[in-house]
Amino acid sequence: QASVTKIANNLEDCIDRNGNTIIDTSSDVNGDGIITTDCNDDNLPDDITTTCTPGKDLEFYGLDDECILFTVNLGPPSGGTGRPLALGPDPNRPTGPSDAWAGMYNTGEFFRIDGVSGLVEDHVQVQPQSGVNCNPYGAAVDFYGILWAPNVNTPYLFYFDTNDTNQQGMVTSTIGGGFYGIAIDGYSETIPDDELLIQQVWLGDYSGGQGAGAYRYRPVRDQGFWGLGQGTWAKAVFDKDPNTSGLEIRQGRGLGADNRSPTSFVWLALDGLAAGGEGHVARIPIDIPDATTSTFGPGDMFASTQQGMTGAGVAADLDVWGVNQSSSSVVHYGVDAAGNVTSGPDVIPLDDKPNSPEGFCPAGTSCKPHPYTYSDFTGFGLRNFTNPQGYYAWVETGNCPDGQTLYLKVEWDAETPPDTSITMMARSSDNLAALQTAIWTDKYLTSPADLLIPPGPLTPNPTNHIEVLFELTTQTDESPKLKSFNIVYQCSSSIPS
Ligand SMILES: [Ca+2]
Ligand SMILES: [Ca+2]
Ligand SMILES: [Ca+2]
Ligand SMILES: [Ca+2]
């Protein structure tokens, strides 16, 4: 059965389930650069009950790991093939975890999984389009809430609106197609006096052989849902690197876009899976010309020394990482502000039993890690393109007698360049613990916000505690600035009647 598992990345988000006051989670206890999964040398992964061989540290907790938050089973009890997974905003929860969209390759179904509870909140059957069944392989959600999902090794790109899931469509590449991984970029266009965020869809080209690369789809964004299928295509291909001993580049796989300026780049994994082939990270400027194929050479290809690169992605510091399925490793490249690769590949092995053969485990096959990703494994796309909002939250407690603080207004001073905005919403509670689950007002668009009238009123009020949440958004390179704010209240007993 297909499933989705959520794993916390920060210790503060993990749960001390066994009550021993510490978070029991896998880590590199002895500092040798790798987490050893088998400290008692029985060729089985350890868990919290494992007694290590003397001199070794327990570094791996398996399913006892207290940073594993939940697992959700999806689809039929057997036979389902879960493939695409993408994160997108929960409109009811502007702060905190995104929701996850998980798709089924063999049926074209998508499930919306709540990022906090793990409950399946929505089930979408993507309908056949023009006689083509949806067999989603990857997925990405864009800024507008559109989920894009290619059929693998075809020219078919499906999409639907996550906010209105009956709105579904498919667009067919006009420039060939053997789609694999998927990414969204931050491309925008200047329409007279206005900046329109377009966000292009990038797809690895799996069709194979020399000349592999990626496809770029540029949807029309100012014509409603219909316009999403009226866009234009381009292709980037890569010539063989003459300095590489391996013979072929083979397939384009996963990719990720950065947000460099003035030129942004997409970073593409070329898997190198031909015998002896070496994987490369390849670089494509996101504004390659429409309706044509742009060819790139060795200067835009960066050798990895590793095999089977399926993922390429951008880190928060704008450095680039490749993930190598065959070699069980990742590679890191230092990249400067202009997009020049300045260091690397730094190879980080993930195989903690390098001296054991591939079949060392009882299963007898595929016992090594073989990491596999072809989408947004760093979260860079989520933070910068899917959900680029910033937030500022503040909790204040009135100094009136218990339950008698009447919150009147929130005033703020801000700079909002064109196509940026700052909105505010508030919630209140008599006790602090309940504030975390209190209901927000709708968004106030301008200062001062009168908390006694719509889009409020704030409820309960009078009360004790208030939380205000400012949301800062931009559709350009410019950012809004919240310079100061003030919460106005009085004690309710002092209201003149
Ligand atoms: Ca614990
Ligand atoms: Ca270690
Ligand atoms: Ca073991
Ligand atoms: Ca949700």
XYZ file of C-alpha atoms and ligand atoms in Angstrom:
501
model
C 0.000 0.000 0.000
C 1.168 3.493 -0.775
C 1.862 5.804 2.162
C 3.204 9.224 3.084
C 5.371 9.767 6.161
C 6.094 13.106 7.805
C 9.471 13.465 9.533
C 10.365 16.527 11.613
C 13.543 18.310 10.588
C 13.939 20.270 13.842
C 14.301 18.636 17.247
C 11.747 21.046 18.686
C 9.097 19.547 16.418
C 9.789 15.959 17.524
C 7.793 14.209 20.252
C 9.247 12.538 23.357
C 6.954 9.547 23.095
C 8.678 7.342 25.630
C 8.848 10.138 28.193
C 12.571 9.855 28.894
C 12.899 13.660 28.557
C 15.109 13.461 25.474
C 14.308 13.147 21.790
C 15.458 9.719 20.646
C 16.369 10.262 17.003
C 18.989 9.107 14.558
C 22.193 11.149 14.612
C 25.916 10.909 13.995
C 26.875 10.241 17.628
C 30.547 9.507 16.998
C 31.022 12.355 14.540
C 32.464 10.305 11.686
C 30.201 11.994 9.142
C 27.674 9.214 8.673
C 24.828 7.622 10.613
C 25.605 3.938 11.190
C 22.408 1.926 10.835
C 23.748 -1.405 12.097
C 25.747 -1.081 15.331
C 25.386 -4.770 16.272
C 26.533 -6.088 12.884
C 23.518 -8.326 12.276
C 22.859 -6.826 8.817
C 19.509 -5.500 10.041
C 18.714 -1.853 10.707
C 18.828 -0.979 14.401
C 16.080 0.430 16.603
C 15.869 1.755 20.148
C 16.190 -1.751 21.619
C 19.426 -2.651 19.790
C 22.443 -3.495 21.931
C 25.515 -2.388 20.013
C 28.729 -4.280 19.551
C 31.077 -3.001 22.298
C 32.782 0.198 21.183
C 30.005 1.219 18.798
C 27.309 3.840 19.332
C 23.593 3.488 18.663
C 23.040 6.045 15.891
C 19.904 4.754 14.154
C 16.432 4.395 15.700
C 14.394 3.109 12.773
C 10.671 3.348 13.375
C 11.313 4.210 17.043
C 12.680 7.587 15.905
C 10.750 10.278 17.767
C 11.022 12.685 14.822
C 8.768 10.466 12.695
C 5.486 12.311 13.205
C 2.959 10.262 11.258
C 2.394 7.853 8.381
C -0.776 7.950 6.268
C -1.777 4.974 4.138
C -3.279 5.872 0.768
C -5.210 4.062 -1.910
C -6.019 0.361 -2.057
C -4.451 -2.072 0.456
C -2.306 -3.489 -2.322
C -1.409 -2.557 -5.854
C -1.343 1.213 -5.419
C 1.716 3.059 -6.655
C 2.334 6.294 -4.803
C 4.656 8.551 -6.772
C 4.170 12.320 -6.849
C 4.348 14.313 -3.638
C 4.215 18.095 -3.398
C 3.614 20.570 -0.607
C 1.195 23.454 -0.927
C -0.307 26.007 1.421
C -3.242 25.237 3.685
C -5.525 28.247 3.143
C -6.983 27.756 6.620
C -3.579 27.833 8.259
C -1.404 30.622 6.889
C 1.338 29.861 9.377
C 2.659 26.454 10.215
C 2.864 23.322 8.161
C 1.808 23.096 4.533
C -0.558 20.416 3.333
C 0.876 17.547 1.270
C -0.540 16.443 -2.078
C 0.203 12.791 -2.822
C -0.697 11.147 -6.121
C -1.227 7.627 -7.379
C 0.648 6.782 -10.548
C -1.670 4.015 -11.722
C -5.039 5.701 -11.100
C -4.525 9.456 -11.444
C -5.852 10.111 -7.949
C -4.516 12.813 -5.632
C -4.979 13.034 -1.861
C -4.695 16.205 0.194
C -3.094 15.345 3.538
C -3.358 17.878 6.321
C 0.139 18.865 7.392
C -0.687 18.912 11.101
C -3.202 16.143 11.658
C -2.262 13.783 8.829
C -5.954 13.444 7.954
C -6.874 13.038 4.295
C -8.870 16.219 3.626
C -9.561 15.855 -0.063
C -9.559 13.201 -2.742
C -9.248 14.232 -6.383
C -9.704 11.987 -9.384
C -7.935 13.608 -12.298
C -10.057 12.846 -15.345
C -8.674 11.682 -18.693
C -8.015 14.603 -21.014
C -8.204 14.235 -24.805
C -8.289 10.470 -24.293
C -5.111 10.414 -22.185
C -5.258 8.939 -18.685
C -3.452 10.793 -15.906
C -0.536 8.729 -14.580
C 1.247 11.323 -12.454
C 4.909 10.780 -11.715
C 5.998 14.058 -10.143
C 4.077 17.070 -8.900
C 4.588 20.701 -7.966
C 2.144 23.303 -6.663
C 2.629 26.873 -7.897
C 1.981 30.255 -6.299
C -1.580 30.316 -7.637
C -2.429 26.913 -6.142
C -2.246 25.032 -9.439
C -0.864 21.508 -9.108
C 1.143 20.379 -12.161
C 1.907 16.692 -12.759
C 3.560 15.093 -15.808
C 2.969 11.608 -17.136
C 6.410 10.016 -17.122
C 8.282 9.746 -20.419
C 5.435 11.398 -22.383
C 4.643 14.946 -23.623
C 1.561 15.178 -21.357
C 1.428 17.665 -18.492
C -1.731 17.514 -16.350
C -2.849 20.233 -13.943
C -5.706 21.094 -11.611
C -6.634 23.914 -9.254
C -6.089 22.804 -5.650
C -8.649 25.411 -4.556
C -11.314 24.159 -6.996
C -10.359 20.633 -7.911
C -13.003 20.164 -10.610
C -10.961 22.598 -12.701
C -8.664 20.149 -14.502
C -6.683 20.217 -17.710
C -3.758 18.847 -19.690
C -1.320 20.464 -22.073
C 0.762 18.578 -24.641
C 4.303 19.657 -25.438
C 4.734 20.996 -28.955
C 8.479 20.381 -28.876
C 8.718 16.680 -28.036
C 8.613 15.242 -24.620
C 9.762 12.512 -22.299
C 8.932 14.126 -18.986
C 10.423 13.109 -15.652
C 11.003 15.438 -12.666
C 9.257 18.764 -12.208
C 9.997 22.207 -10.761
C 8.420 25.682 -10.667
C 10.460 28.864 -11.152
C 9.950 32.558 -10.366
C 9.749 33.902 -13.925
C 7.709 37.097 -14.294
C 6.916 39.480 -17.145
C 6.452 43.195 -17.265
C 3.103 43.980 -18.805
C 2.944 47.773 -19.292
C 3.244 49.314 -15.823
C 2.742 45.994 -14.129
C 4.705 42.933 -13.138
C 2.922 39.623 -13.722
C 4.248 36.558 -11.943
C 4.170 33.814 -14.577
C 6.005 30.908 -12.938
C 7.189 28.458 -15.563
C 7.011 24.686 -15.223
C 10.263 22.762 -15.821
C 10.377 19.070 -16.682
C 13.376 16.789 -16.984
C 13.752 15.104 -20.381
C 13.922 11.354 -19.905
C 13.823 10.481 -23.595
C 17.456 9.448 -23.345
C 20.687 9.561 -25.228
C 22.952 12.473 -25.929
C 21.019 15.666 -26.205
C 19.088 15.008 -23.029
C 17.954 18.066 -21.158
C 14.761 19.694 -19.946
C 11.505 21.201 -21.130
C 10.120 24.554 -20.066
C 6.400 25.385 -20.186
C 5.299 29.006 -19.821
C 1.554 29.159 -19.020
C -0.623 32.172 -19.758
C -1.521 33.645 -16.374
C -3.891 36.507 -17.074
C -6.671 34.543 -18.814
C -8.002 32.491 -15.915
C -7.941 28.704 -15.801
C -8.333 28.467 -19.593
C -5.029 30.309 -20.099
C -3.074 27.640 -18.234
C -3.287 25.397 -21.303
C -2.456 28.135 -23.821
C 1.214 28.575 -22.990
C 4.450 28.095 -24.900
C 7.238 25.538 -24.810
C 11.018 25.581 -25.009
C 13.712 22.954 -24.645
C 17.284 22.917 -23.376
C 19.679 20.152 -24.413
C 23.214 19.323 -23.336
C 26.084 18.126 -25.457
C 28.408 15.443 -24.199
C 31.169 16.639 -21.927
C 34.381 15.730 -23.812
C 36.297 15.669 -20.519
C 34.160 12.900 -19.105
C 35.318 9.344 -19.486
C 31.760 8.044 -19.442
C 30.227 8.030 -22.866
C 26.794 9.497 -22.551
C 24.748 11.979 -20.633
C 21.607 9.918 -20.793
C 18.430 11.146 -19.196
C 17.419 14.436 -17.613
C 15.777 13.705 -14.280
C 14.953 16.028 -11.387
C 15.515 19.763 -11.293
C 15.230 22.844 -9.124
C 15.116 26.586 -9.843
C 16.989 29.312 -7.966
C 15.983 32.955 -7.557
C 19.224 34.630 -8.567
C 19.074 38.076 -10.103
C 19.313 39.319 -12.802
C 19.525 35.787 -14.222
C 17.862 32.864 -12.512
C 18.851 29.306 -13.304
C 17.317 25.880 -13.300
C 19.668 23.126 -12.106
C 19.052 19.784 -13.752
C 20.227 16.277 -12.877
C 21.641 14.337 -15.868
C 21.779 10.791 -14.615
C 24.797 9.373 -16.487
C 23.341 5.894 -16.242
C 25.061 4.540 -19.341
C 27.661 1.964 -18.418
C 30.465 3.908 -16.799
C 28.489 7.104 -17.221
C 28.942 9.964 -14.800
C 26.082 12.074 -13.513
C 26.180 15.839 -13.989
C 24.380 18.838 -12.637
C 23.460 21.054 -15.579
C 22.605 24.760 -15.553
C 19.901 26.457 -17.638
C 18.962 30.153 -17.557
C 15.202 30.311 -16.998
C 14.585 32.771 -19.851
C 15.688 30.533 -22.741
C 13.807 31.562 -25.897
C 10.358 30.301 -26.695
C 9.456 27.632 -29.228
C 13.012 26.529 -29.870
C 15.747 24.277 -28.554
C 18.723 25.894 -26.830
C 21.916 23.840 -26.772
C 24.397 24.017 -23.934
C 27.875 22.582 -23.667
C 30.411 21.511 -21.067
C 30.590 25.007 -19.552
C 27.099 24.502 -18.187
C 27.627 20.917 -17.005
C 29.255 20.030 -13.721
C 30.599 16.528 -13.262
C 29.772 14.633 -10.083
C 32.161 11.627 -10.153
C 29.000 9.684 -9.167
C 26.413 7.601 -10.986
C 22.670 7.766 -11.288
C 21.988 11.372 -10.346
C 18.206 11.665 -10.140
C 17.786 14.863 -8.137
C 19.245 18.368 -8.349
C 18.176 21.141 -6.028
C 18.993 24.540 -4.593
C 19.759 25.073 -0.905
C 18.835 28.095 1.220
C 22.354 29.521 0.644
C 21.860 29.105 -3.144
C 24.467 26.346 -3.360
C 23.437 23.349 -5.452
C 23.114 19.683 -4.481
C 22.822 16.513 -6.530
C 21.398 13.208 -5.281
C 22.925 10.018 -6.684
C 20.723 6.966 -6.575
C 23.217 4.465 -7.962
C 26.221 5.620 -5.932
C 24.247 6.159 -2.698
C 25.656 9.636 -2.234
C 24.951 13.325 -2.538
C 27.233 15.970 -4.076
C 27.523 19.633 -3.188
C 28.642 22.492 -5.428
C 29.480 25.975 -4.194
C 27.762 28.531 -6.448
C 28.342 32.296 -6.348
C 25.780 35.101 -6.593
C 25.994 35.187 -10.400
C 25.424 31.445 -10.715
C 29.053 30.424 -11.327
C 30.034 27.078 -9.831
C 33.040 27.890 -7.663
C 33.686 24.623 -5.847
C 32.792 20.955 -5.836
C 31.761 18.334 -6.349
C 32.077 17.571 -2.659
C 30.938 13.968 -2.365
C 29.053 12.972 0.782
C 28.624 9.182 0.916
C 25.390 7.859 2.395
C 26.398 4.187 2.371
C 27.268 3.286 5.975
C 28.354 -0.244 5.064
C 30.728 0.466 2.166
C 32.583 -2.809 2.655
C 29.435 -4.930 2.379
C 28.124 -6.132 -0.972
C 24.864 -4.789 -2.373
C 22.987 -7.898 -1.235
C 24.211 -7.985 2.381
C 20.760 -7.740 3.966
C 18.274 -10.630 4.362
C 16.289 -9.308 1.406
C 19.375 -10.075 -0.643
C 18.966 -7.196 -3.064
C 19.084 -3.387 -3.014
C 20.365 -3.207 0.550
C 22.219 0.112 0.085
C 20.451 3.471 0.658
C 19.997 4.440 -3.031
C 18.415 7.845 -2.352
C 15.838 8.780 -4.951
C 14.296 12.190 -5.512
C 13.344 14.222 -8.555
C 11.459 17.144 -7.087
C 11.836 19.841 -4.423
C 13.876 17.910 -1.843
C 15.373 21.062 -0.286
C 12.116 22.988 0.173
C 13.608 25.942 -1.721
C 10.782 25.848 -4.275
C 8.162 25.707 -1.540
C 9.543 28.705 0.339
C 10.390 30.878 -2.626
C 7.887 30.056 -5.364
C 4.910 28.091 -4.008
C 4.447 29.889 -0.723
C 6.716 32.951 -0.620
C 4.790 34.813 2.038
C 6.529 36.072 5.104
C 4.850 36.403 8.479
C 5.294 38.392 11.633
C 3.315 37.316 14.667
C 2.994 38.991 18.071
C 1.132 38.023 21.225
C 0.086 40.709 23.692
C -1.664 40.452 27.050
C -3.772 43.336 28.314
C -3.107 44.699 31.785
C -6.780 45.072 32.662
C -8.565 42.911 35.276
C -9.155 39.324 34.187
C -11.292 39.109 31.056
C -11.765 42.869 30.737
C -9.289 43.941 28.080
C -11.240 45.355 25.143
C -9.059 45.391 22.032
C -10.022 48.304 19.781
C -7.538 48.748 16.950
C -4.289 47.600 15.403
C -2.325 50.369 13.692
C 0.802 49.812 11.621
C 3.349 51.780 9.671
C 4.730 50.061 6.591
C 6.361 50.510 3.217
C 4.625 48.598 0.444
C 6.213 49.038 -3.001
C 3.987 48.252 -6.028
C 2.770 44.639 -6.133
C 3.599 44.030 -2.504
C 1.169 43.974 0.372
C 0.887 43.709 4.124
C -2.270 42.373 5.693
C -3.141 41.771 9.325
C -5.406 39.355 11.111
C -5.972 38.813 14.792
C -7.324 36.277 17.226
C -8.010 36.381 20.941
C -8.533 34.159 23.938
C -9.167 34.337 27.639
C -6.312 31.926 28.347
C -2.968 31.722 26.643
C -2.997 28.002 25.814
C -6.297 28.291 23.957
C -4.924 31.167 21.878
C -2.973 28.714 19.737
C -6.172 27.196 18.378
C -8.362 30.314 18.366
C -9.981 31.380 15.094
C -8.424 34.242 13.150
C -10.416 37.218 11.932
C -10.446 37.689 8.195
C -7.623 39.798 6.788
C -7.547 43.541 7.363
C -6.015 45.192 4.309
C -5.305 48.674 5.661
C -4.275 50.414 8.866
C -5.886 51.178 11.243
C -7.792 47.925 11.649
C -10.966 48.389 13.713
C -11.267 45.133 15.661
C -14.941 45.721 16.512
C -16.233 45.555 12.921
C -15.649 43.433 9.779
C -13.459 41.845 8.585
C -13.550 41.110 12.305
C -14.941 41.461 14.832
C -12.361 39.980 17.138
C -14.073 37.338 19.294
C -13.987 36.983 22.291
C -13.539 40.655 23.129
C -13.202 41.818 25.887
C -10.749 39.080 26.768
C -7.160 38.758 28.002
C -4.810 37.842 25.155
C -4.499 38.865 21.512
C -2.263 37.571 18.745
C -1.756 39.663 15.646
C -0.348 38.159 12.460
C 1.040 40.262 9.657
C 1.414 38.631 6.275
C 3.970 40.160 3.912
C 3.660 39.229 0.252
C 5.399 40.234 -2.939
C 5.140 39.415 -6.601
C 8.329 41.235 -7.552
C 11.926 41.488 -6.387
C 10.907 44.171 -3.904
C 9.806 43.354 -0.381
C 7.299 45.167 1.815
C 8.581 46.420 5.174
C 6.631 46.448 8.421
C 8.233 49.291 10.371
C 6.116 49.428 13.511
C 2.715 48.572 14.894
C 0.579 49.334 17.905
C -2.308 47.498 19.547
C -4.879 49.862 21.063
C -7.052 48.625 23.923
C -8.891 49.781 27.006
C -10.352 48.122 30.064
C -13.958 47.276 29.379
C -15.145 48.448 32.787
C -14.097 51.926 31.793
C -16.255 52.110 28.679
C -18.784 54.859 29.022
C -22.230 53.375 28.638
Ca 12.422 10.076 24.114
Ca 28.536 7.996 12.919
Ca 21.462 -4.148 13.443
Ca -5.267 21.234 5.514
